[in-house]
Amino acid sequence: MLSDQEFRQLLDDLDRPWAGFRKVRKGVKKRVRRHMEQLGCFRIEDYIEHIHRNPYARAECERCLMVTISRFFRDRRLWDYLQHHVLPTLIDRYQDGLAAWSAGCASGEEPYSLAMIYKEAAASFRFAAPLRILATDAEDAGLLRAAAGVYPASSLREIPEHLKTRYFLKVRNGRHWRIDPGLREDITWQVHHLLEAPPQGPFHLIFLRNNLLTYYQGAVMEDALAHIAVSLVPDGVLILGSHERLPTNDLAFIRSPACPWVYFRNKHRQQCNNLSAFNDYRD
């Protein structure tokens, strides 16, 4: 087994934060150790030297470091806030339609959760344009599962019962549930790495939860974040993980006082006065 000291040595070399991997390191270390053995590297120093010389080995190392934790309606407070406050305001403001990007969507629970609450929020409007969702991940295996839209019952534990009834159908003797095909119509699945140039926008919402800010640091993370930020419309919404915070104020974001992992992008600070509809939510 790779020791914590050796693992931290690898993370330091790759400019990755120990804090992001600390709680999930057991499985990650096993994958890295297996890769080391496949390459014939029995010391962490040899492994680091090898991945610097071989781009294919470096890419496989990066895959070993990927952490996938995904479930429907993760951090329920966030989804309530989006459904009852953020989405109604955006629907009213952008009547020609909305675009959202779920970055690092894993097996699709996040974009499907968004599609569900958008339909719920849109139901109170006489007219609401469709929401176009781009769901991306670095691994196509997860995207294939997401596109199939079939999930084990354990994945649905946090879904409100009325939404489960409305948007899911039992399959495979009740052990799995299939998502309503109507939710898939406005979702596009695409392979994309967070450190690459962002997909073509602009977007009104970007979900950047528990990935870039957790598993990267330094200039690499800051450069990627800056490019992602400008993919938002001027008053667009950036959504982070519940334990994440933007590392800088240079990106002209305003953090919601009601739901602190939601940020609003504004080119002009006086636009804060136009966000009162977003700030009504209370616990």
PDB file of C-alpha atoms in Angstrom:
ATOM      1  CA  MET A   1       0.000   0.000   0.000  1.00  0.00           C
ATOM      2  CA  LEU A   2       1.191   3.497  -0.795  1.00  0.00           C
ATOM      3  CA  SER A   3       1.944   5.413   2.400  1.00  0.00           C
ATOM      4  CA  ASP A   4       0.388   8.791   3.116  1.00  0.00           C
ATOM      5  CA  GLN A   5       3.826  10.368   2.914  1.00  0.00           C
ATOM      6  CA  GLU A   6       4.431   8.902  -0.546  1.00  0.00           C
ATOM      7  CA  PHE A   7       0.961   9.896  -1.682  1.00  0.00           C
ATOM      8  CA  ARG A   8       1.484  13.470  -0.478  1.00  0.00           C
ATOM      9  CA  GLN A   9       4.792  13.537  -2.342  1.00  0.00           C
ATOM     10  CA  LEU A  10       2.932  12.666  -5.545  1.00  0.00           C
ATOM     11  CA  LEU A  11       0.209  15.234  -4.880  1.00  0.00           C
ATOM     12  CA  ASP A  12       2.768  17.947  -4.184  1.00  0.00           C
ATOM     13  CA  ASP A  13       4.565  17.183  -7.424  1.00  0.00           C
ATOM     14  CA  LEU A  14       1.298  17.400  -9.387  1.00  0.00           C
ATOM     15  CA  ASP A  15       0.211  20.550  -7.505  1.00  0.00           C
ATOM     16  CA  ARG A  16      -2.798  18.784  -6.024  1.00  0.00           C
ATOM     17  CA  PRO A  17      -4.151  19.626  -2.543  1.00  0.00           C
ATOM     18  CA  TRP A  18      -3.872  17.049   0.241  1.00  0.00           C
ATOM     19  CA  ALA A  19      -7.041  18.435   1.845  1.00  0.00           C
ATOM     20  CA  GLY A  20      -9.147  17.473  -1.160  1.00  0.00           C
ATOM     21  CA  PHE A  21      -7.940  13.871  -1.186  1.00  0.00           C
ATOM     22  CA  ARG A  22      -7.537  13.227   2.533  1.00  0.00           C
ATOM     23  CA  LYS A  23     -10.947  11.628   3.136  1.00  0.00           C
ATOM     24  CA  VAL A  24     -11.027   9.656  -0.114  1.00  0.00           C
ATOM     25  CA  ARG A  25      -7.362   8.691  -0.307  1.00  0.00           C
ATOM     26  CA  LYS A  26      -7.736   4.976   0.417  1.00  0.00           C
ATOM     27  CA  GLY A  27      -9.241   4.072  -2.944  1.00  0.00           C
ATOM     28  CA  VAL A  28      -7.101   6.590  -4.826  1.00  0.00           C
ATOM     29  CA  LYS A  29      -3.892   5.225  -3.314  1.00  0.00           C
ATOM     30  CA  LYS A  30      -4.848   1.680  -4.332  1.00  0.00           C
ATOM     31  CA  ARG A  31      -5.316   2.795  -7.939  1.00  0.00           C
ATOM     32  CA  VAL A  32      -2.033   4.676  -7.970  1.00  0.00           C
ATOM     33  CA  ARG A  33      -0.147   1.724  -6.441  1.00  0.00           C
ATOM     34  CA  ARG A  34      -1.639  -0.627  -9.025  1.00  0.00           C
ATOM     35  CA  HIS A  35      -0.504   1.717 -11.783  1.00  0.00           C
ATOM     36  CA  MET A  36       2.972   1.906 -10.294  1.00  0.00           C
ATOM     37  CA  GLU A  37       3.245  -1.884 -10.306  1.00  0.00           C
ATOM     38  CA  GLN A  38       2.054  -2.063 -13.921  1.00  0.00           C
ATOM     39  CA  LEU A  39       4.858   0.322 -14.869  1.00  0.00           C
ATOM     40  CA  GLY A  40       7.444  -1.516 -12.804  1.00  0.00           C
ATOM     41  CA  CYS A  41       7.942   1.463 -10.498  1.00  0.00           C
ATOM     42  CA  PHE A  42       8.409   0.420  -6.891  1.00  0.00           C
ATOM     43  CA  ARG A  43       9.483   3.768  -5.484  1.00  0.00           C
ATOM     44  CA  ILE A  44       7.375   6.899  -5.633  1.00  0.00           C
ATOM     45  CA  GLU A  45      10.395   8.841  -6.934  1.00  0.00           C
ATOM     46  CA  ASP A  46      10.679   6.461  -9.918  1.00  0.00           C
ATOM     47  CA  TYR A  47       6.964   6.757 -10.587  1.00  0.00           C
ATOM     48  CA  ILE A  48       7.044  10.561 -10.553  1.00  0.00           C
ATOM     49  CA  GLU A  49      10.012  10.584 -12.917  1.00  0.00           C
ATOM     50  CA  HIS A  50       8.229   8.137 -15.242  1.00  0.00           C
ATOM     51  CA  ILE A  51       4.973  10.094 -15.513  1.00  0.00           C
ATOM     52  CA  HIS A  52       6.947  13.257 -16.262  1.00  0.00           C
ATOM     53  CA  ARG A  53       8.687  11.516 -19.160  1.00  0.00           C
ATOM     54  CA  ASN A  54       5.670   9.648 -20.527  1.00  0.00           C
ATOM     55  CA  PRO A  55       2.472  11.590 -21.313  1.00  0.00           C
ATOM     56  CA  TYR A  56       0.417   8.399 -21.572  1.00  0.00           C
ATOM     57  CA  ALA A  57       1.501   7.317 -18.097  1.00  0.00           C
ATOM     58  CA  ARG A  58       0.756  10.838 -16.828  1.00  0.00           C
ATOM     59  CA  ALA A  59      -2.755  10.659 -18.299  1.00  0.00           C
ATOM     60  CA  GLU A  60      -3.345   7.294 -16.602  1.00  0.00           C
ATOM     61  CA  CYS A  61      -2.077   8.715 -13.308  1.00  0.00           C
ATOM     62  CA  GLU A  62      -4.566  11.555 -13.653  1.00  0.00           C
ATOM     63  CA  ARG A  63      -7.329   8.988 -14.172  1.00  0.00           C
ATOM     64  CA  CYS A  64      -6.217   7.215 -11.002  1.00  0.00           C
ATOM     65  CA  LEU A  65      -6.673  10.472  -9.111  1.00  0.00           C
ATOM     66  CA  MET A  66     -10.237  10.980 -10.288  1.00  0.00           C
ATOM     67  CA  VAL A  67     -12.815  10.806  -7.521  1.00  0.00           C
ATOM     68  CA  THR A  68     -16.469  10.210  -8.350  1.00  0.00           C
ATOM     69  CA  ILE A  69     -19.078  10.914  -5.694  1.00  0.00           C
ATOM     70  CA  SER A  70     -22.481  11.539  -7.201  1.00  0.00           C
ATOM     71  CA  ARG A  71     -26.077  11.225  -6.113  1.00  0.00           C
ATOM     72  CA  PHE A  72     -29.419  12.826  -6.826  1.00  0.00           C
ATOM     73  CA  PHE A  73     -30.122  16.069  -4.933  1.00  0.00           C
ATOM     74  CA  ARG A  74     -26.817  16.093  -3.105  1.00  0.00           C
ATOM     75  CA  ASP A  75     -27.011  18.949  -0.561  1.00  0.00           C
ATOM     76  CA  ARG A  76     -30.784  19.258  -0.575  1.00  0.00           C
ATOM     77  CA  ARG A  77     -30.749  22.848   0.701  1.00  0.00           C
ATOM     78  CA  LEU A  78     -29.084  23.932  -2.534  1.00  0.00           C
ATOM     79  CA  TRP A  79     -31.740  22.341  -4.735  1.00  0.00           C
ATOM     80  CA  ASP A  80     -34.576  23.919  -2.745  1.00  0.00           C
ATOM     81  CA  TYR A  81     -32.927  27.313  -3.144  1.00  0.00           C
ATOM     82  CA  LEU A  82     -32.444  26.845  -6.880  1.00  0.00           C
ATOM     83  CA  GLN A  83     -35.995  25.632  -7.461  1.00  0.00           C
ATOM     84  CA  HIS A  84     -37.812  28.283  -5.464  1.00  0.00           C
ATOM     85  CA  HIS A  85     -35.593  31.349  -5.947  1.00  0.00           C
ATOM     86  CA  VAL A  86     -32.862  31.163  -8.571  1.00  0.00           C
ATOM     87  CA  LEU A  87     -34.663  29.373 -11.398  1.00  0.00           C
ATOM     88  CA  PRO A  88     -37.899  31.425 -11.252  1.00  0.00           C
ATOM     89  CA  THR A  89     -35.874  34.631 -11.510  1.00  0.00           C
ATOM     90  CA  LEU A  90     -33.852  33.308 -14.447  1.00  0.00           C
ATOM     91  CA  ILE A  91     -36.963  32.001 -16.226  1.00  0.00           C
ATOM     92  CA  ASP A  92     -38.593  35.406 -15.909  1.00  0.00           C
ATOM     93  CA  ARG A  93     -35.459  37.256 -17.028  1.00  0.00           C
ATOM     94  CA  TYR A  94     -34.443  35.044 -19.960  1.00  0.00           C
ATOM     95  CA  GLN A  95     -37.599  34.201 -21.836  1.00  0.00           C
ATOM     96  CA  ASP A  96     -35.675  33.081 -24.917  1.00  0.00           C
ATOM     97  CA  GLY A  97     -34.325  30.099 -22.995  1.00  0.00           C
ATOM     98  CA  LEU A  98     -31.600  29.099 -20.548  1.00  0.00           C
ATOM     99  CA  ALA A  99     -28.377  27.138 -20.855  1.00  0.00           C
ATOM    100  CA  ALA A 100     -26.684  25.264 -18.018  1.00  0.00           C
ATOM    101  CA  TRP A 101     -23.391  23.399 -17.813  1.00  0.00           C
ATOM    102  CA  SER A 102     -22.933  20.529 -15.369  1.00  0.00           C
ATOM    103  CA  ALA A 103     -19.131  20.239 -15.267  1.00  0.00           C
ATOM    104  CA  GLY A 104     -17.851  16.901 -14.009  1.00  0.00           C
ATOM    105  CA  CYS A 105     -21.296  15.304 -14.013  1.00  0.00           C
ATOM    106  CA  ALA A 106     -20.077  11.725 -13.318  1.00  0.00           C
ATOM    107  CA  SER A 107     -23.008   9.368 -13.974  1.00  0.00           C
ATOM    108  CA  GLY A 108     -25.570  12.103 -14.509  1.00  0.00           C
ATOM    109  CA  GLU A 109     -27.384  12.558 -11.206  1.00  0.00           C
ATOM    110  CA  GLU A 110     -26.657  16.294 -11.102  1.00  0.00           C
ATOM    111  CA  PRO A 111     -27.992  17.274 -14.562  1.00  0.00           C
ATOM    112  CA  TYR A 112     -31.041  15.064 -14.065  1.00  0.00           C
ATOM    113  CA  SER A 113     -31.692  16.711 -10.682  1.00  0.00           C
ATOM    114  CA  LEU A 114     -31.512  20.102 -12.394  1.00  0.00           C
ATOM    115  CA  ALA A 115     -33.869  18.971 -15.161  1.00  0.00           C
ATOM    116  CA  MET A 116     -36.416  17.856 -12.554  1.00  0.00           C
ATOM    117  CA  ILE A 117     -36.447  21.048 -10.534  1.00  0.00           C
ATOM    118  CA  TYR A 118     -36.525  23.149 -13.699  1.00  0.00           C
ATOM    119  CA  LYS A 119     -39.712  21.418 -14.782  1.00  0.00           C
ATOM    120  CA  GLU A 120     -41.149  21.987 -11.317  1.00  0.00           C
ATOM    121  CA  ALA A 121     -40.201  25.676 -11.308  1.00  0.00           C
ATOM    122  CA  ALA A 122     -41.396  26.214 -14.883  1.00  0.00           C
ATOM    123  CA  ALA A 123     -44.824  24.760 -14.104  1.00  0.00           C
ATOM    124  CA  SER A 124     -45.820  27.977 -12.307  1.00  0.00           C
ATOM    125  CA  PHE A 125     -45.192  30.080 -15.428  1.00  0.00           C
ATOM    126  CA  ARG A 126     -47.606  30.540 -18.297  1.00  0.00           C
ATOM    127  CA  PHE A 127     -44.615  30.179 -20.609  1.00  0.00           C
ATOM    128  CA  ALA A 128     -41.118  28.965 -19.813  1.00  0.00           C
ATOM    129  CA  ALA A 129     -38.575  28.321 -22.533  1.00  0.00           C
ATOM    130  CA  PRO A 130     -36.703  25.002 -22.434  1.00  0.00           C
ATOM    131  CA  LEU A 131     -33.558  24.618 -20.367  1.00  0.00           C
ATOM    132  CA  ARG A 132     -30.651  23.304 -22.407  1.00  0.00           C
ATOM    133  CA  ILE A 133     -28.188  21.337 -20.239  1.00  0.00           C
ATOM    134  CA  LEU A 134     -24.664  20.400 -21.268  1.00  0.00           C
ATOM    135  CA  ALA A 135     -23.358  17.606 -19.025  1.00  0.00           C
ATOM    136  CA  THR A 136     -19.648  16.853 -19.266  1.00  0.00           C
ATOM    137  CA  ASP A 137     -17.156  14.523 -17.651  1.00  0.00           C
ATOM    138  CA  ALA A 138     -13.602  13.427 -18.353  1.00  0.00           C
ATOM    139  CA  GLU A 139     -14.582   9.744 -18.496  1.00  0.00           C
ATOM    140  CA  ASP A 140     -16.973   8.470 -21.150  1.00  0.00           C
ATOM    141  CA  ALA A 141     -17.911   5.395 -19.080  1.00  0.00           C
ATOM    142  CA  GLY A 142     -19.884   7.531 -16.644  1.00  0.00           C
ATOM    143  CA  LEU A 143     -21.507   9.437 -19.489  1.00  0.00           C
ATOM    144  CA  LEU A 144     -22.708   6.190 -21.052  1.00  0.00           C
ATOM    145  CA  ARG A 145     -24.383   5.228 -17.770  1.00  0.00           C
ATOM    146  CA  ALA A 146     -25.856   8.700 -17.516  1.00  0.00           C
ATOM    147  CA  ALA A 147     -27.293   8.586 -21.025  1.00  0.00           C
ATOM    148  CA  ALA A 148     -28.881   5.205 -20.269  1.00  0.00           C
ATOM    149  CA  GLY A 149     -30.617   6.791 -17.267  1.00  0.00           C
ATOM    150  CA  VAL A 150     -30.944   3.625 -15.167  1.00  0.00           C
ATOM    151  CA  TYR A 151     -29.985   3.806 -11.479  1.00  0.00           C
ATOM    152  CA  PRO A 152     -30.021   1.451  -8.485  1.00  0.00           C
ATOM    153  CA  ALA A 153     -32.619   2.137  -5.833  1.00  0.00           C
ATOM    154  CA  SER A 154     -29.903   3.304  -3.422  1.00  0.00           C
ATOM    155  CA  SER A 155     -29.151   6.282  -5.684  1.00  0.00           C
ATOM    156  CA  LEU A 156     -32.674   7.639  -5.223  1.00  0.00           C
ATOM    157  CA  ARG A 157     -32.649   7.886  -1.436  1.00  0.00           C
ATOM    158  CA  GLU A 158     -32.637  11.687  -1.331  1.00  0.00           C
ATOM    159  CA  ILE A 159     -35.196  12.268  -4.067  1.00  0.00           C
ATOM    160  CA  PRO A 160     -38.538  13.587  -2.740  1.00  0.00           C
ATOM    161  CA  GLU A 161     -41.204  10.947  -3.108  1.00  0.00           C
ATOM    162  CA  HIS A 162     -43.406  13.031  -5.398  1.00  0.00           C
ATOM    163  CA  LEU A 163     -40.492  13.561  -7.792  1.00  0.00           C
ATOM    164  CA  LYS A 164     -39.582   9.882  -7.730  1.00  0.00           C
ATOM    165  CA  THR A 165     -43.160   8.997  -8.660  1.00  0.00           C
ATOM    166  CA  ARG A 166     -43.286  11.602 -11.402  1.00  0.00           C
ATOM    167  CA  TYR A 167     -39.915  11.086 -13.070  1.00  0.00           C
ATOM    168  CA  PHE A 168     -38.900   7.463 -12.497  1.00  0.00           C
ATOM    169  CA  LEU A 169     -40.147   4.001 -13.447  1.00  0.00           C
ATOM    170  CA  LYS A 170     -39.170   0.753 -11.706  1.00  0.00           C
ATOM    171  CA  VAL A 171     -37.277  -1.731 -13.867  1.00  0.00           C
ATOM    172  CA  ARG A 172     -35.332  -4.973 -13.400  1.00  0.00           C
ATOM    173  CA  ASN A 173     -37.706  -6.435 -10.821  1.00  0.00           C
ATOM    174  CA  GLY A 174     -37.786  -3.185  -8.862  1.00  0.00           C
ATOM    175  CA  ARG A 175     -34.072  -3.160  -8.102  1.00  0.00           C
ATOM    176  CA  HIS A 176     -33.427  -0.264 -10.486  1.00  0.00           C
ATOM    177  CA  TRP A 177     -35.222   2.838 -11.674  1.00  0.00           C
ATOM    178  CA  ARG A 178     -35.273   4.369 -15.151  1.00  0.00           C
ATOM    179  CA  ILE A 179     -35.410   8.134 -15.561  1.00  0.00           C
ATOM    180  CA  ASP A 180     -38.292   9.662 -17.512  1.00  0.00           C
ATOM    181  CA  PRO A 181     -37.120   9.890 -21.164  1.00  0.00           C
ATOM    182  CA  GLY A 182     -38.558  13.410 -21.274  1.00  0.00           C
ATOM    183  CA  LEU A 183     -35.820  14.590 -18.930  1.00  0.00           C
ATOM    184  CA  ARG A 184     -33.158  13.437 -21.366  1.00  0.00           C
ATOM    185  CA  GLU A 185     -34.414  15.439 -24.330  1.00  0.00           C
ATOM    186  CA  ASP A 186     -32.676  18.690 -23.382  1.00  0.00           C
ATOM    187  CA  ILE A 187     -29.437  17.156 -22.009  1.00  0.00           C
ATOM    188  CA  THR A 188     -26.324  16.777 -24.167  1.00  0.00           C
ATOM    189  CA  TRP A 189     -23.541  14.501 -22.893  1.00  0.00           C
ATOM    190  CA  GLN A 190     -19.952  15.339 -23.813  1.00  0.00           C
ATOM    191  CA  VAL A 191     -16.448  14.244 -22.823  1.00  0.00           C
ATOM    192  CA  HIS A 192     -14.522  17.212 -21.441  1.00  0.00           C
ATOM    193  CA  HIS A 193     -11.703  17.730 -18.959  1.00  0.00           C
ATOM    194  CA  LEU A 194     -12.001  20.649 -16.568  1.00  0.00           C
ATOM    195  CA  LEU A 195      -8.502  21.899 -17.373  1.00  0.00           C
ATOM    196  CA  GLU A 196      -9.337  22.204 -21.078  1.00  0.00           C
ATOM    197  CA  ALA A 197     -10.953  25.261 -22.649  1.00  0.00           C
ATOM    198  CA  PRO A 198     -14.614  25.401 -21.568  1.00  0.00           C
ATOM    199  CA  PRO A 199     -17.330  24.227 -23.962  1.00  0.00           C
ATOM    200  CA  GLN A 200     -18.943  26.874 -26.101  1.00  0.00           C
ATOM    201  CA  GLY A 201     -21.258  29.063 -24.022  1.00  0.00           C
ATOM    202  CA  PRO A 202     -22.448  31.322 -22.769  1.00  0.00           C
ATOM    203  CA  PHE A 203     -24.223  29.658 -19.861  1.00  0.00           C
ATOM    204  CA  HIS A 204     -26.724  31.023 -17.365  1.00  0.00           C
ATOM    205  CA  LEU A 205     -25.800  28.405 -14.748  1.00  0.00           C
ATOM    206  CA  ILE A 206     -22.596  26.463 -14.248  1.00  0.00           C
ATOM    207  CA  PHE A 207     -22.381  23.613 -11.738  1.00  0.00           C
ATOM    208  CA  LEU A 208     -18.737  23.272 -10.662  1.00  0.00           C
ATOM    209  CA  ARG A 209     -19.252  21.177  -7.583  1.00  0.00           C
ATOM    210  CA  ASN A 210     -16.675  19.113  -5.714  1.00  0.00           C
ATOM    211  CA  ASN A 211     -14.160  18.862  -8.529  1.00  0.00           C
ATOM    212  CA  LEU A 212     -11.903  21.709  -9.723  1.00  0.00           C
ATOM    213  CA  LEU A 213     -11.703  23.600  -6.423  1.00  0.00           C
ATOM    214  CA  THR A 214     -11.366  20.408  -4.369  1.00  0.00           C
ATOM    215  CA  TYR A 215      -8.839  18.391  -6.362  1.00  0.00           C
ATOM    216  CA  TYR A 216      -6.662  21.119  -7.918  1.00  0.00           C
ATOM    217  CA  GLN A 217      -4.791  24.123  -6.588  1.00  0.00           C
ATOM    218  CA  GLY A 218      -2.414  26.902  -7.595  1.00  0.00           C
ATOM    219  CA  ALA A 219      -2.104  28.481 -11.026  1.00  0.00           C
ATOM    220  CA  VAL A 220      -3.595  25.466 -12.828  1.00  0.00           C
ATOM    221  CA  MET A 221      -6.809  25.720 -10.856  1.00  0.00           C
ATOM    222  CA  GLU A 222      -6.975  29.515 -11.007  1.00  0.00           C
ATOM    223  CA  ASP A 223      -6.463  29.629 -14.777  1.00  0.00           C
ATOM    224  CA  ALA A 224      -9.162  27.010 -15.372  1.00  0.00           C
ATOM    225  CA  LEU A 225     -11.543  28.803 -13.022  1.00  0.00           C
ATOM    226  CA  ALA A 226     -10.992  32.142 -14.790  1.00  0.00           C
ATOM    227  CA  HIS A 227     -11.857  30.603 -18.161  1.00  0.00           C
ATOM    228  CA  ILE A 228     -14.930  28.902 -16.740  1.00  0.00           C
ATOM    229  CA  ALA A 229     -16.092  32.148 -15.113  1.00  0.00           C
ATOM    230  CA  VAL A 230     -16.176  34.069 -18.368  1.00  0.00           C
ATOM    231  CA  SER A 231     -18.392  31.356 -19.858  1.00  0.00           C
ATOM    232  CA  LEU A 232     -21.221  32.739 -17.720  1.00  0.00           C
ATOM    233  CA  VAL A 233     -23.522  35.525 -18.838  1.00  0.00           C
ATOM    234  CA  PRO A 234     -22.859  38.756 -16.857  1.00  0.00           C
ATOM    235  CA  ASP A 235     -25.457  37.905 -14.199  1.00  0.00           C
ATOM    236  CA  GLY A 236     -25.010  34.145 -14.434  1.00  0.00           C
ATOM    237  CA  VAL A 237     -24.942  31.725 -11.512  1.00  0.00           C
ATOM    238  CA  LEU A 238     -21.922  29.647 -10.443  1.00  0.00           C
ATOM    239  CA  ILE A 239     -22.656  26.753  -8.084  1.00  0.00           C
ATOM    240  CA  LEU A 240     -19.898  25.171  -5.981  1.00  0.00           C
ATOM    241  CA  GLY A 241     -19.774  22.292  -3.522  1.00  0.00           C
ATOM    242  CA  SER A 242     -20.968  22.892   0.014  1.00  0.00           C
ATOM    243  CA  HIS A 243     -17.387  22.931   1.372  1.00  0.00           C
ATOM    244  CA  GLU A 244     -15.875  24.976  -1.455  1.00  0.00           C
ATOM    245  CA  ARG A 245     -15.238  28.708  -1.714  1.00  0.00           C
ATOM    246  CA  LEU A 246     -13.921  30.866  -4.529  1.00  0.00           C
ATOM    247  CA  PRO A 247     -10.226  31.563  -3.907  1.00  0.00           C
ATOM    248  CA  THR A 248     -10.323  35.175  -5.166  1.00  0.00           C
ATOM    249  CA  ASN A 249     -12.623  38.162  -5.616  1.00  0.00           C
ATOM    250  CA  ASP A 250     -10.985  39.134  -8.896  1.00  0.00           C
ATOM    251  CA  LEU A 251     -13.672  37.307 -10.864  1.00  0.00           C
ATOM    252  CA  ALA A 252     -16.407  39.794  -9.843  1.00  0.00           C
ATOM    253  CA  PHE A 253     -18.658  37.246  -8.149  1.00  0.00           C
ATOM    254  CA  ILE A 254     -21.148  37.971  -5.396  1.00  0.00           C
ATOM    255  CA  ARG A 255     -21.722  35.196  -2.904  1.00  0.00           C
ATOM    256  CA  SER A 256     -25.326  34.566  -1.925  1.00  0.00           C
ATOM    257  CA  PRO A 257     -25.904  35.281   1.770  1.00  0.00           C
ATOM    258  CA  ALA A 258     -28.809  32.847   1.728  1.00  0.00           C
ATOM    259  CA  CYS A 259     -27.064  29.859   0.150  1.00  0.00           C
ATOM    260  CA  PRO A 260     -23.294  30.350   0.456  1.00  0.00           C
ATOM    261  CA  TRP A 261     -22.189  27.941  -2.246  1.00  0.00           C
ATOM    262  CA  VAL A 262     -24.110  29.927  -4.882  1.00  0.00           C
ATOM    263  CA  TYR A 263     -22.312  32.845  -6.553  1.00  0.00           C
ATOM    264  CA  PHE A 264     -23.649  35.466  -8.959  1.00  0.00           C
ATOM    265  CA  ARG A 265     -21.377  36.925 -11.613  1.00  0.00           C
ATOM    266  CA  ASN A 266     -21.647  40.668 -12.160  1.00  0.00           C
ATOM    267  CA  LYS A 267     -19.517  42.948 -14.277  1.00  0.00           C
ATOM    268  CA  HIS A 268     -20.869  45.944 -12.415  1.00  0.00           C
ATOM    269  CA  ARG A 269     -21.213  45.839  -8.653  1.00  0.00           C
ATOM    270  CA  GLN A 270     -24.281  48.085  -8.703  1.00  0.00           C
ATOM    271  CA  GLN A 271     -26.177  45.143 -10.192  1.00  0.00           C
ATOM    272  CA  CYS A 272     -26.247  43.724  -6.654  1.00  0.00           C
ATOM    273  CA  ASN A 273     -29.462  45.664  -6.172  1.00  0.00           C
ATOM    274  CA  ASN A 274     -31.097  43.589  -8.894  1.00  0.00           C
ATOM    275  CA  LEU A 275     -30.429  40.337  -7.033  1.00  0.00           C
ATOM    276  CA  SER A 276     -32.874  40.857  -4.176  1.00  0.00           C
ATOM    277  CA  ALA A 277     -35.105  38.124  -5.553  1.00  0.00           C
ATOM    278  CA  PHE A 278     -32.261  35.671  -5.033  1.00  0.00           C
ATOM    279  CA  ASN A 279     -31.672  36.633  -1.438  1.00  0.00           C
ATOM    280  CA  ASP A 280     -35.106  35.971   0.052  1.00  0.00           C
ATOM    281  CA  TYR A 281     -34.363  32.361   0.931  1.00  0.00           C
ATOM    282  CA  ARG A 282     -33.936  31.535   4.579  1.00  0.00           C
ATOM    283  CA  ASP A 283     -33.410  28.216   6.336  1.00  0.00           C
TER     284      ASP A 283
END
